[in-house]
Structures are given as C-alpha cells and as structure tokens.
Amino acid sequence: MSIDATAQSSDGPMEEVDAFAIKHLDSIQPRSIRDRAEYCGLFFHDSQGQLAATPARKGGPDGCTPEIGPDDADIIASYHTHGAFSPEADTEVPSVDDLTADFMEGIDGYVATPGGRVWLNLLEEEITVELCGPGCIHTDPAFRPCPAFEPEAEYTIKGLVERAAEDTGEC
C-alpha cells in the first residue's frame, strides 16, 4: 500500500511538504552515497510561512544529528539519508531508532534509502510508510535489491523490530 499524500490533510499541505522533501532528499542523496554517510536536517516554515530546510549536516555511516532550526522556525519534520548501499545493512527501511527519535521529538520524518525510496514517519499514526518506491530519487549505482527481503509498504516500531529479527544478513 502506498500512501496518498493528499490524504494527510483535507487542504493538502502535506502534499506540498512531501514534494518539497522528495526534491530536497534527491538533491543531497548523491553526496550521501559518495561520502558513505547519513546527511540530516529539519524541514520548517519560516517567519514568512515558506517551506524551508536547514542545511544538510553530515553524520556517520549509522546516524546523524540535525542542526537546530532558526528561532522563529515552525519545525514540521526531520529528514535524513541512509548513505551508500551495503549488503550487510538493512538500509531500505527506516530503523527503529529513526522512528523513535522522530516520535520523541514530536515531529514527522523523511528517510531516503540507497535504493531511491523515500519513507515518511508519521507521528500521529506511529507508523512509517513508503512515500515513493525504488528509484524515486537518486539511487546508489551499487544498490542491488533483495527479492527475498523486500520491504513492506508500512511499518510500526514493532514491525521494524520483527523485520530486524528476521534479517539473516543474506539475500
């Protein structure tokens, strides 16, 4: 099941945020893949009500802490990439830590994967949903799908814990 972005709100503001997030993640994805590191930041409405993003901050291979947004910013979501493809890591879905961090911050979150997927962590529903599938944004040329371990369309934290427990590390 794919998320219908317009279903997030009757007046459709999430559709605008989703499109902005996808475009922004696509722009930083090549750097993330090249550097084999996560990049992260925050999406917000500025004092004029315009959608904006904090500069992408470089993290490590398995984590990233965004810079704090401007004082007058209305923070609406986090964003981060998962870096380069690695057959040893389950980088095609958000991690339990990804969801937990967003939920503890009280915001939604966007996650880009090496396979070009974008996920949306939804605070209110406490789930993550695949906003767009493989190749939606820039994809790591080294990426190889694993038909035996394809992601579901959505996960709860419990579902991600179960996925991790089932991960044999082999495709």
mmCIF file of C-alpha atoms in Angstrom:
data_model
loop_
_atom_site.group_PDB
_atom_site.id
_atom_site.type_symbol
_atom_site.label_atom_id
_atom_site.label_comp_id
_atom_site.label_asym_id
_atom_site.label_seq_id
_atom_site.Cartn_x
_atom_site.Cartn_y
_atom_site.Cartn_z
ATOM 1 C CA MET A 1 0.000 0.000 0.000
ATOM 2 C CA SER A 2 1.369 3.421 -0.934
ATOM 3 C CA ILE A 3 0.451 6.498 0.995
ATOM 4 C CA ASP A 4 -1.819 9.003 -0.703
ATOM 5 C CA ALA A 5 -0.112 12.243 0.266
ATOM 6 C CA THR A 6 -3.317 14.225 -0.212
ATOM 7 C CA ALA A 7 -4.998 12.046 2.408
ATOM 8 C CA GLN A 8 -2.843 13.595 5.120
ATOM 9 C CA SER A 9 -4.939 16.714 5.259
ATOM 10 C CA SER A 10 -8.171 17.904 3.724
ATOM 11 C CA ASP A 11 -6.490 21.103 2.479
ATOM 12 C CA GLY A 12 -3.444 19.221 1.163
ATOM 13 C CA PRO A 13 -0.458 20.890 2.887
ATOM 14 C CA MET A 14 1.291 17.557 3.352
ATOM 15 C CA GLU A 15 1.316 17.075 -0.404
ATOM 16 C CA GLU A 16 3.405 20.255 -0.665
ATOM 17 C CA VAL A 17 5.714 19.136 2.157
ATOM 18 C CA ASP A 18 6.083 15.665 0.627
ATOM 19 C CA ALA A 19 7.049 17.113 -2.768
ATOM 20 C CA PHE A 20 9.497 19.513 -1.097
ATOM 21 C CA ALA A 21 11.009 16.658 0.937
ATOM 22 C CA ILE A 22 11.436 14.395 -2.081
ATOM 23 C CA LYS A 23 13.113 17.162 -4.081
ATOM 24 C CA HIS A 24 15.417 18.080 -1.189
ATOM 25 C CA LEU A 25 16.379 14.476 -0.437
ATOM 26 C CA ASP A 26 17.083 13.889 -4.128
ATOM 27 C CA SER A 27 19.463 16.868 -4.108
ATOM 28 C CA ILE A 28 21.533 15.593 -1.150
ATOM 29 C CA GLN A 29 21.387 11.874 -1.952
ATOM 30 C CA PRO A 30 24.428 11.817 -4.321
ATOM 31 C CA ARG A 31 26.630 13.411 -1.642
ATOM 32 C CA SER A 32 25.363 10.946 0.965
ATOM 33 C CA ILE A 33 26.142 7.989 -1.284
ATOM 34 C CA ARG A 34 29.559 9.359 -2.275
ATOM 35 C CA ASP A 35 30.541 10.043 1.348
ATOM 36 C CA ARG A 36 29.005 6.774 2.607
ATOM 37 C CA ALA A 37 27.389 8.813 5.386
ATOM 38 C CA GLU A 38 23.982 9.920 6.557
ATOM 39 C CA TYR A 39 23.016 13.550 5.996
ATOM 40 C CA CYS A 40 20.237 15.106 8.043
ATOM 41 C CA GLY A 41 18.326 18.253 8.838
ATOM 42 C CA LEU A 42 14.922 19.717 9.533
ATOM 43 C CA PHE A 43 12.052 20.984 7.395
ATOM 44 C CA PHE A 44 10.252 24.039 8.715
ATOM 45 C CA HIS A 45 8.053 27.004 7.887
ATOM 46 C CA ASP A 46 9.998 30.241 8.159
ATOM 47 C CA SER A 47 8.651 33.513 9.570
ATOM 48 C CA GLN A 48 7.047 34.236 6.173
ATOM 49 C CA GLY A 49 5.304 30.859 6.169
ATOM 50 C CA GLN A 50 7.559 29.500 3.413
ATOM 51 C CA LEU A 51 8.742 25.901 3.430
ATOM 52 C CA ALA A 52 12.491 25.659 4.076
ATOM 53 C CA ALA A 53 15.181 23.204 5.142
ATOM 54 C CA THR A 54 18.146 23.534 7.449
ATOM 55 C CA PRO A 55 21.450 22.821 5.680
ATOM 56 C CA ALA A 56 22.156 19.107 5.417
ATOM 57 C CA ARG A 57 24.576 18.111 8.171
ATOM 58 C CA LYS A 58 26.960 15.215 7.622
ATOM 59 C CA GLY A 59 26.703 12.393 10.118
ATOM 60 C CA GLY A 60 28.331 8.991 10.251
ATOM 61 C CA PRO A 61 27.527 5.738 8.489
ATOM 62 C CA ASP A 62 24.768 4.914 11.004
ATOM 63 C CA GLY A 63 23.497 8.178 12.423
ATOM 64 C CA CYS A 64 23.167 11.921 12.227
ATOM 65 C CA THR A 65 22.034 14.746 14.497
ATOM 66 C CA PRO A 66 20.487 17.747 12.717
ATOM 67 C CA GLU A 67 21.279 21.350 13.497
ATOM 68 C CA ILE A 68 18.594 23.222 15.388
ATOM 69 C CA GLY A 69 16.392 25.324 13.146
ATOM 70 C CA PRO A 70 16.102 29.117 13.302
ATOM 71 C CA ASP A 71 14.493 30.575 16.442
ATOM 72 C CA ASP A 72 11.368 31.641 14.544
ATOM 73 C CA ALA A 73 11.045 28.337 12.668
ATOM 74 C CA ASP A 74 7.954 26.177 12.871
ATOM 75 C CA ILE A 75 9.636 22.743 12.680
ATOM 76 C CA ILE A 76 7.431 20.257 10.855
ATOM 77 C CA ALA A 77 9.672 17.268 10.104
ATOM 78 C CA SER A 78 13.155 15.822 10.226
ATOM 79 C CA TYR A 79 14.945 14.427 7.206
ATOM 80 C CA HIS A 80 17.900 12.137 6.667
ATOM 81 C CA THR A 81 19.534 9.855 4.150
ATOM 82 C CA HIS A 82 20.832 6.350 4.757
ATOM 83 C CA GLY A 83 24.104 6.796 2.866
ATOM 84 C CA ALA A 84 25.509 4.210 0.471
ATOM 85 C CA PHE A 85 24.254 0.705 -0.197
ATOM 86 C CA SER A 86 25.729 -2.067 1.921
ATOM 87 C CA PRO A 87 24.654 -5.700 1.596
ATOM 88 C CA GLU A 88 25.338 -6.077 5.334
ATOM 89 C CA ALA A 89 22.811 -3.431 6.412
ATOM 90 C CA ASP A 90 19.037 -3.176 6.070
ATOM 91 C CA THR A 91 19.114 0.370 4.689
ATOM 92 C CA GLU A 92 15.929 0.160 2.601
ATOM 93 C CA VAL A 93 13.635 0.850 5.553
ATOM 94 C CA PRO A 94 13.821 3.328 8.432
ATOM 95 C CA SER A 95 15.370 1.919 11.589
ATOM 96 C CA VAL A 96 13.660 1.578 14.950
ATOM 97 C CA ASP A 97 15.889 4.453 16.113
ATOM 98 C CA ASP A 98 14.710 6.595 13.166
ATOM 99 C CA LEU A 99 11.082 6.238 14.209
ATOM 100 C CA THR A 100 11.752 6.533 17.925
ATOM 101 C CA ALA A 101 13.758 9.742 17.504
ATOM 102 C CA ASP A 102 11.059 11.442 15.413
ATOM 103 C CA PHE A 103 8.275 10.335 17.733
ATOM 104 C CA MET A 104 10.189 11.519 20.821
ATOM 105 C CA GLU A 105 10.777 14.901 19.121
ATOM 106 C CA GLY A 106 7.066 15.115 18.334
ATOM 107 C CA ILE A 107 7.540 15.508 14.572
ATOM 108 C CA ASP A 108 7.156 13.568 11.345
ATOM 109 C CA GLY A 109 10.292 12.477 9.490
ATOM 110 C CA TYR A 110 11.501 11.688 5.980
ATOM 111 C CA VAL A 111 14.089 8.989 5.240
ATOM 112 C CA ALA A 112 15.882 8.400 1.910
ATOM 113 C CA THR A 113 17.376 4.987 1.132
ATOM 114 C CA PRO A 114 20.234 3.938 -1.171
ATOM 115 C CA GLY A 115 17.668 2.237 -3.426
ATOM 116 C CA GLY A 116 15.969 5.593 -4.030
ATOM 117 C CA ARG A 117 12.973 5.086 -1.744
ATOM 118 C CA VAL A 118 11.554 7.837 0.447
ATOM 119 C CA TRP A 119 9.776 6.919 3.675
ATOM 120 C CA LEU A 120 7.545 9.139 5.787
ATOM 121 C CA ASN A 121 7.486 8.597 9.556
ATOM 122 C CA LEU A 122 4.041 9.687 10.720
ATOM 123 C CA LEU A 123 3.909 10.819 14.335
ATOM 124 C CA GLU A 124 0.148 10.768 14.784
ATOM 125 C CA GLU A 125 -0.257 7.251 13.365
ATOM 126 C CA GLU A 126 3.059 5.996 14.831
ATOM 127 C CA ILE A 127 3.985 4.271 11.570
ATOM 128 C CA THR A 128 6.360 4.734 8.674
ATOM 129 C CA VAL A 129 5.023 4.488 5.128
ATOM 130 C CA GLU A 130 6.812 4.222 1.817
ATOM 131 C CA LEU A 131 6.062 7.577 0.227
ATOM 132 C CA CYS A 132 7.692 6.590 -3.065
ATOM 133 C CA GLY A 133 9.389 3.398 -4.176
ATOM 134 C CA PRO A 134 12.742 2.322 -5.581
ATOM 135 C CA GLY A 135 14.280 4.837 -7.976
ATOM 136 C CA CYS A 136 12.004 7.673 -6.846
ATOM 137 C CA ILE A 137 15.127 9.703 -6.054
ATOM 138 C CA HIS A 138 18.808 9.312 -6.931
ATOM 139 C CA THR A 139 19.857 5.685 -6.423
ATOM 140 C CA ASP A 140 23.251 4.307 -5.430
ATOM 141 C CA PRO A 141 24.672 2.642 -8.577
ATOM 142 C CA ALA A 142 25.895 -0.187 -6.310
ATOM 143 C CA PHE A 143 22.365 -0.840 -4.994
ATOM 144 C CA ARG A 144 21.090 -4.379 -5.507
ATOM 145 C CA PRO A 145 17.541 -5.266 -4.465
ATOM 146 C CA CYS A 146 16.977 -8.329 -2.334
ATOM 147 C CA PRO A 147 13.825 -10.059 -3.618
ATOM 148 C CA ALA A 148 13.885 -12.391 -0.608
ATOM 149 C CA PHE A 149 13.731 -9.451 1.828
ATOM 150 C CA GLU A 150 11.669 -6.751 0.113
ATOM 151 C CA PRO A 151 10.261 -4.027 2.367
ATOM 152 C CA GLU A 152 6.573 -3.920 3.197
ATOM 153 C CA ALA A 153 4.688 -0.710 2.365
ATOM 154 C CA GLU A 154 4.461 0.377 6.012
ATOM 155 C CA TYR A 155 5.810 -0.490 9.444
ATOM 156 C CA THR A 156 5.181 0.200 13.092
ATOM 157 C CA ILE A 157 8.098 0.157 15.533
ATOM 158 C CA LYS A 158 7.083 -3.395 16.441
ATOM 159 C CA GLY A 159 7.072 -4.335 12.758
ATOM 160 C CA LEU A 160 10.601 -2.978 12.304
ATOM 161 C CA VAL A 161 11.782 -4.917 15.364
ATOM 162 C CA GLU A 162 10.280 -8.081 13.846
ATOM 163 C CA ARG A 163 11.913 -7.308 10.465
ATOM 164 C CA ALA A 164 15.311 -6.916 12.153
ATOM 165 C CA ALA A 165 14.844 -10.237 13.965
ATOM 166 C CA GLU A 166 14.116 -11.967 10.637
ATOM 167 C CA ASP A 167 17.141 -10.427 8.871
ATOM 168 C CA THR A 168 19.630 -13.212 8.214
ATOM 169 C CA GLY A 169 22.026 -10.804 6.514
ATOM 170 C CA GLU A 170 21.807 -12.823 3.325
ATOM 171 C CA CYS A 171 19.890 -12.221 0.169
#
